[in-house]
PDB file of C-alpha atoms and ligand atoms in Angstrom:
ATOM      1  CA  MET A  15     188.124 176.152 225.431  1.00 96.00           C
ATOM      2  CA  LYS A  16     191.862 175.682 225.585  1.00 97.00           C
ATOM      3  CA  ILE A  17     193.447 173.714 222.764  1.00 98.00           C
ATOM      4  CA  GLU A  18     196.967 172.902 221.653  1.00 98.00           C
ATOM      5  CA  LEU A  19     197.791 173.605 218.042  1.00 98.00           C
ATOM      6  CA  ASN A  20     200.870 172.037 216.511  1.00 98.00           C
ATOM      7  CA  THR A  21     201.754 174.732 214.034  1.00 98.00           C
ATOM      8  CA  ASN A  22     204.994 174.691 212.042  1.00 98.00           C
ATOM      9  CA  GLU A  23     206.450 172.106 214.466  1.00 96.00           C
ATOM     10  CA  ARG A  24     205.721 174.257 217.498  1.00 97.00           C
ATOM     11  CA  ILE A  25     202.968 173.735 220.062  1.00 98.00           C
ATOM     12  CA  TYR A  26     200.795 176.768 220.778  1.00 98.00           C
ATOM     13  CA  GLU A  27     198.286 176.686 223.615  1.00 98.00           C
ATOM     14  CA  VAL A  28     195.390 178.902 222.636  1.00 98.00           C
ATOM     15  CA  ASP A  29     192.010 179.783 224.051  1.00 98.00           C
ATOM     16  CA  VAL A  30     189.424 179.485 221.270  1.00 97.00           C
ATOM     17  CA  GLU A  31     185.695 179.914 220.885  1.00 96.00           C
ATOM     18  CA  PRO A  32     183.827 176.999 219.237  1.00 95.00           C
ATOM     19  CA  TYR A  33     182.960 179.212 216.240  1.00 95.00           C
ATOM     20  CA  GLU A  34     186.498 180.483 215.630  1.00 98.00           C
ATOM     21  CA  SER A  35     188.135 179.350 212.441  1.00 98.00           C
ATOM     22  CA  LEU A  36     191.667 178.072 212.120  1.00 98.00           C
ATOM     23  CA  ASN A  37     192.328 181.141 209.972  1.00 98.00           C
ATOM     24  CA  GLN A  38     191.323 183.540 212.753  1.00 98.00           C
ATOM     25  CA  VAL A  39     193.361 181.665 215.330  1.00 98.00           C
ATOM     26  CA  ILE A  40     196.492 181.353 213.181  1.00 98.00           C
ATOM     27  CA  ARG A  41     196.421 185.052 212.350  1.00 98.00           C
ATOM     28  CA  HIS A  42     195.171 186.688 215.504  1.00 98.00           C
ATOM     29  CA  LYS A  43     196.026 184.336 218.368  1.00 97.00           C
ATOM     30  CA  ILE A  44     199.212 182.752 217.102  1.00 98.00           C
ATOM     31  CA  GLY A  45     200.253 185.865 215.183  1.00 98.00           C
ATOM     32  CA  LEU A  46     201.255 184.259 211.886  1.00 98.00           C
ATOM     33  CA  MET A  47     199.937 186.755 209.348  1.00 98.00           C
ATOM     34  CA  GLY A  48     201.322 185.076 206.230  1.00 98.00           C
ATOM     35  CA  THR A  49     198.098 183.097 205.849  1.00 98.00           C
ATOM     36  CA  LYS A  50     195.643 185.505 204.294  1.00 98.00           C
ATOM     37  CA  ARG A  51     191.970 186.042 204.880  1.00 98.00           C
ATOM     38  CA  GLY A  52     190.046 186.698 201.684  1.00 98.00           C
ATOM     39  CA  CYS A  53     186.403 185.739 201.207  1.00 98.00           C
ATOM     40  CA  ASP A  54     186.130 183.838 204.518  1.00 98.00           C
ATOM     41  CA  THR A  55     183.583 181.549 202.853  1.00 98.00           C
ATOM     42  CA  GLY A  56     185.671 178.875 201.120  1.00 98.00           C
ATOM     43  CA  GLY A  57     185.722 180.516 197.706  1.00 98.00           C
ATOM     44  CA  CYS A  58     189.153 182.059 197.108  1.00 98.00           C
ATOM     45  CA  GLY A  59     191.944 179.928 198.563  1.00 98.00           C
ATOM     46  CA  ALA A  60     193.870 182.860 200.048  1.00 98.00           C
ATOM     47  CA  CYS A  61     193.688 181.178 203.459  1.00 98.00           C
ATOM     48  CA  THR A  62     195.067 177.779 202.374  1.00 98.00           C
ATOM     49  CA  VAL A  63     197.243 175.922 204.891  1.00 98.00           C
ATOM     50  CA  LEU A  64     198.269 172.292 205.243  1.00 98.00           C
ATOM     51  CA  LEU A  65     196.543 170.037 207.743  1.00 98.00           C
ATOM     52  CA  ASP A  66     198.526 166.804 208.049  1.00 98.00           C
ATOM     53  CA  GLY A  67     199.966 167.632 204.632  1.00 98.00           C
ATOM     54  CA  GLN A  68     196.645 168.220 202.871  1.00 98.00           C
ATOM     55  CA  ALA A  69     195.724 171.664 201.575  1.00 98.00           C
ATOM     56  CA  VAL A  70     192.629 173.034 203.338  1.00 98.00           C
ATOM     57  CA  TYR A  71     190.850 176.371 203.482  1.00 98.00           C
ATOM     58  CA  SER A  72     191.670 177.538 206.991  1.00 98.00           C
ATOM     59  CA  CYS A  73     188.584 179.794 206.990  1.00 98.00           C
ATOM     60  CA  MET A  74     186.383 176.684 206.773  1.00 98.00           C
ATOM     61  CA  VAL A  75     188.051 174.617 209.510  1.00 98.00           C
ATOM     62  CA  PRO A  76     187.015 175.240 213.116  1.00 98.00           C
ATOM     63  CA  ALA A  77     190.275 175.755 215.029  1.00 98.00           C
ATOM     64  CA  ALA A  78     189.289 173.113 217.577  1.00 97.00           C
ATOM     65  CA  ARG A  79     189.153 170.485 214.802  1.00 97.00           C
ATOM     66  CA  ALA A  80     192.841 171.064 214.068  1.00 98.00           C
ATOM     67  CA  GLU A  81     193.909 169.908 217.510  1.00 97.00           C
ATOM     68  CA  GLY A  82     196.026 166.755 217.272  1.00 97.00           C
ATOM     69  CA  LYS A  83     196.941 167.483 213.649  1.00 98.00           C
ATOM     70  CA  LYS A  84     199.971 169.129 212.105  1.00 98.00           C
ATOM     71  CA  VAL A  85     199.250 172.608 210.796  1.00 98.00           C
ATOM     72  CA  THR A  86     201.714 174.079 208.313  1.00 98.00           C
ATOM     73  CA  THR A  87     201.514 177.698 207.222  1.00 98.00           C
ATOM     74  CA  ILE A  88     203.574 179.590 204.671  1.00 98.00           C
ATOM     75  CA  GLU A  89     205.976 180.582 207.465  1.00 97.00           C
ATOM     76  CA  GLY A  90     206.634 176.893 208.098  1.00 97.00           C
ATOM     77  CA  LEU A  91     208.031 176.282 204.615  1.00 97.00           C
ATOM     78  CA  CYS A  92     211.136 178.343 205.246  1.00 90.00           C
ATOM     79  CA  ASN A  93     213.840 176.090 206.686  1.00 87.00           C
ATOM     80  CA  ASN A  94     216.863 177.629 208.451  1.00 87.00           C
ATOM     81  CA  ASN A  95     216.235 180.887 206.576  1.00 89.00           C
ATOM     82  CA  LYS A  96     216.222 178.978 203.288  1.00 94.00           C
ATOM     83  CA  LEU A  97     213.105 179.384 201.169  1.00 96.00           C
ATOM     84  CA  ASP A  98     211.228 176.339 199.914  1.00 97.00           C
ATOM     85  CA  PRO A  99     211.894 175.626 196.192  1.00 97.00           C
ATOM     86  CA  ILE A 100     208.313 176.693 195.446  1.00 98.00           C
ATOM     87  CA  GLN A 101     208.858 180.057 197.123  1.00 98.00           C
ATOM     88  CA  ASP A 102     212.129 180.529 195.209  1.00 97.00           C
ATOM     89  CA  ALA A 103     210.436 179.638 191.921  1.00 98.00           C
ATOM     90  CA  PHE A 104     207.586 182.118 192.485  1.00 98.00           C
ATOM     91  CA  VAL A 105     210.167 184.882 192.965  1.00 98.00           C
ATOM     92  CA  GLU A 106     212.342 183.815 190.024  1.00 98.00           C
ATOM     93  CA  LYS A 107     209.444 183.400 187.602  1.00 98.00           C
ATOM     94  CA  GLY A 108     207.733 186.645 188.591  1.00 97.00           C
ATOM     95  CA  ALA A 109     204.615 184.754 189.703  1.00 98.00           C
ATOM     96  CA  ILE A 110     203.772 187.367 192.329  1.00 97.00           C
ATOM     97  CA  GLN A 111     202.116 190.718 191.778  1.00 97.00           C
ATOM     98  CA  CYS A 112     200.100 192.044 194.731  1.00 98.00           C
ATOM     99  CA  GLY A 113     200.967 188.825 196.571  1.00 97.00           C
ATOM    100  CA  TYR A 114     197.630 188.356 198.298  1.00 98.00           C
ATOM    101  CA  CYS A 115     196.982 184.956 196.746  1.00 98.00           C
ATOM    102  CA  THR A 116     200.605 183.830 196.925  1.00 98.00           C
ATOM    103  CA  PRO A 117     200.760 182.054 200.307  1.00 98.00           C
ATOM    104  CA  GLY A 118     197.629 180.054 199.498  1.00 98.00           C
ATOM    105  CA  MET A 119     198.855 179.208 195.993  1.00 98.00           C
ATOM    106  CA  ILE A 120     202.167 178.005 197.364  1.00 98.00           C
ATOM    107  CA  MET A 121     200.521 175.862 200.052  1.00 98.00           C
ATOM    108  CA  SER A 122     198.243 174.211 197.477  1.00 98.00           C
ATOM    109  CA  ALA A 123     201.254 173.541 195.261  1.00 98.00           C
ATOM    110  CA  LYS A 124     203.203 172.209 198.245  1.00 98.00           C
ATOM    111  CA  SER A 125     200.485 169.697 199.045  1.00 98.00           C
ATOM    112  CA  MET A 126     200.411 168.457 195.446  1.00 98.00           C
ATOM    113  CA  LEU A 127     204.204 168.369 194.921  1.00 98.00           C
ATOM    114  CA  SER A 128     204.775 166.430 198.129  1.00 97.00           C
ATOM    115  CA  GLN A 129     202.788 163.594 196.536  1.00 97.00           C
ATOM    116  CA  ASN A 130     203.756 164.099 192.911  1.00 97.00           C
ATOM    117  CA  SER A 131     207.051 165.717 191.928  1.00 96.00           C
ATOM    118  CA  ALA A 132     206.448 165.176 188.202  1.00 98.00           C
ATOM    119  CA  PRO A 133     203.039 166.773 187.639  1.00 98.00           C
ATOM    120  CA  SER A 134     201.597 167.407 184.209  1.00 98.00           C
ATOM    121  CA  GLU A 135     200.433 170.925 183.367  1.00 98.00           C
ATOM    122  CA  LYS A 136     196.867 169.765 183.994  1.00 98.00           C
ATOM    123  CA  GLU A 137     197.788 168.378 187.404  1.00 98.00           C
ATOM    124  CA  ILE A 138     199.428 171.697 188.290  1.00 98.00           C
ATOM    125  CA  LYS A 139     196.339 173.607 187.179  1.00 98.00           C
ATOM    126  CA  ASP A 140     194.080 171.215 189.080  1.00 98.00           C
ATOM    127  CA  SER A 141     196.138 171.687 192.253  1.00 98.00           C
ATOM    128  CA  ILE A 142     195.498 175.440 192.249  1.00 98.00           C
ATOM    129  CA  ALA A 143     191.954 175.288 190.878  1.00 98.00           C
ATOM    130  CA  GLY A 144     190.656 176.443 194.271  1.00 98.00           C
ATOM    131  CA  ASN A 145     192.968 179.437 194.459  1.00 98.00           C
ATOM    132  CA  ILE A 146     191.944 182.684 192.819  1.00 98.00           C
ATOM    133  CA  CYS A 147     194.482 185.211 191.554  1.00 98.00           C
ATOM    134  CA  ARG A 148     193.207 188.598 190.420  1.00 96.00           C
ATOM    135  CA  CYS A 149     196.540 189.795 189.050  1.00 96.00           C
ATOM    136  CA  THR A 150     198.807 187.374 187.237  1.00 93.00           C
ATOM    137  CA  GLY A 151     196.637 185.510 184.759  1.00 93.00           C
ATOM    138  CA  TYR A 152     198.030 182.243 186.223  1.00 97.00           C
ATOM    139  CA  VAL A 153     200.595 181.561 183.456  1.00 98.00           C
ATOM    140  CA  LYS A 154     203.599 182.519 185.560  1.00 98.00           C
ATOM    141  CA  ILE A 155     202.191 180.694 188.574  1.00 98.00           C
ATOM    142  CA  VAL A 156     201.932 177.470 186.566  1.00 98.00           C
ATOM    143  CA  ASP A 157     205.481 178.075 185.224  1.00 98.00           C
ATOM    144  CA  ALA A 158     206.764 178.588 188.766  1.00 98.00           C
ATOM    145  CA  ILE A 159     205.189 175.384 190.073  1.00 98.00           C
ATOM    146  CA  SER A 160     206.593 173.489 187.114  1.00 98.00           C
ATOM    147  CA  ALA A 161     210.078 174.934 187.782  1.00 98.00           C
ATOM    148  CA  ALA A 162     209.778 174.053 191.473  1.00 98.00           C
ATOM    149  CA  ALA A 163     208.873 170.475 190.545  1.00 98.00           C
ATOM    150  CA  GLU A 164     212.029 170.282 188.442  1.00 98.00           C
ATOM    151  CA  THR A 165     214.156 171.559 191.348  1.00 97.00           C
ATOM    152  CA  ILE A 166     212.544 169.031 193.682  1.00 96.00           C
ATOM    153  CA  ARG A 167     213.201 166.186 191.236  1.00 96.00           C
ATOM    154  CA  GLU A 168     216.856 167.211 190.894  1.00 95.00           C
ATOM    155  CA  GLY A 169     217.195 166.948 194.661  1.00 90.00           C
ATOM    156  CA  GLU A 170     215.567 163.509 194.895  1.00 83.00           C
TER     157      GLU A 170
HETATM  158  S1  FES B  22     189.452 183.164 202.813  1.00 61.32           S
HETATM  159 FE1  FES B  22     189.242 181.015 202.900  1.00 61.32          FE
HETATM  160  S2  FES B  22     188.670 180.427 200.910  1.00 61.32           S
HETATM  161 FE2  FES B  22     188.685 182.615 200.835  1.00 61.32          FE
HETATM  162  S1  FES B  23     199.182 188.228 192.770  1.00 61.32           S
HETATM  163 FE1  FES B  23     197.510 189.540 193.287  1.00 61.32          FE
HETATM  164  S2  FES B  23     195.865 188.149 193.598  1.00 61.32           S
HETATM  165 FE2  FES B  23     197.457 186.900 192.870  1.00 61.32          FE
END
C-alpha cells in the first residue's frame, strides 16, 4: 500500500507492506540511516524515534500506523546545520563510544526534555530506561542529558 510519512517535516510517499516496521521504512525506503536497528524486538531502544513527540521503538510500530503522525528521527534534530543541545552535550561530555545506542538515547532524552526541562537524576534515568548501552556505563550519558537540560533552561 502507498502511504505518506511526515518525517522530519518532509512528506515521503512510500510503498509499504503491512508487516513492514517504521524502522525498516525509515532506513531502507526513506534512506535515513541514523535510526539504528538493534534487537528488532522492542528490547534495546537503538531504534527510538519520536511519533508526535513521544519516544517509540520504531521496530515495533508498523509503518502504516505512522501515517498522519509526525515522525522525528535523529536527523530531524539538527536545525540549519546546528546540532540540538542534547547532541552537543553528548559530544562535550564524551557520552558516545561506539555510538550505536546514541541516536536512540538522544531521542528518548528529547521526548522527556520537551516536557520537562528540569528533570531530576531519577527522571533522566527513567527516560532512558528502555535504551541499552553496552559501552559507556551510562554515567556520562546521564551527565550529558543533565547538561543539555541546563542549556535548554538557559534558553527559555
Ligand atoms: S531495535 Fe527496536 S528496540 Fe531494539
Ligand atoms: S556507546 Fe556503544 S552501545 Fe552505547
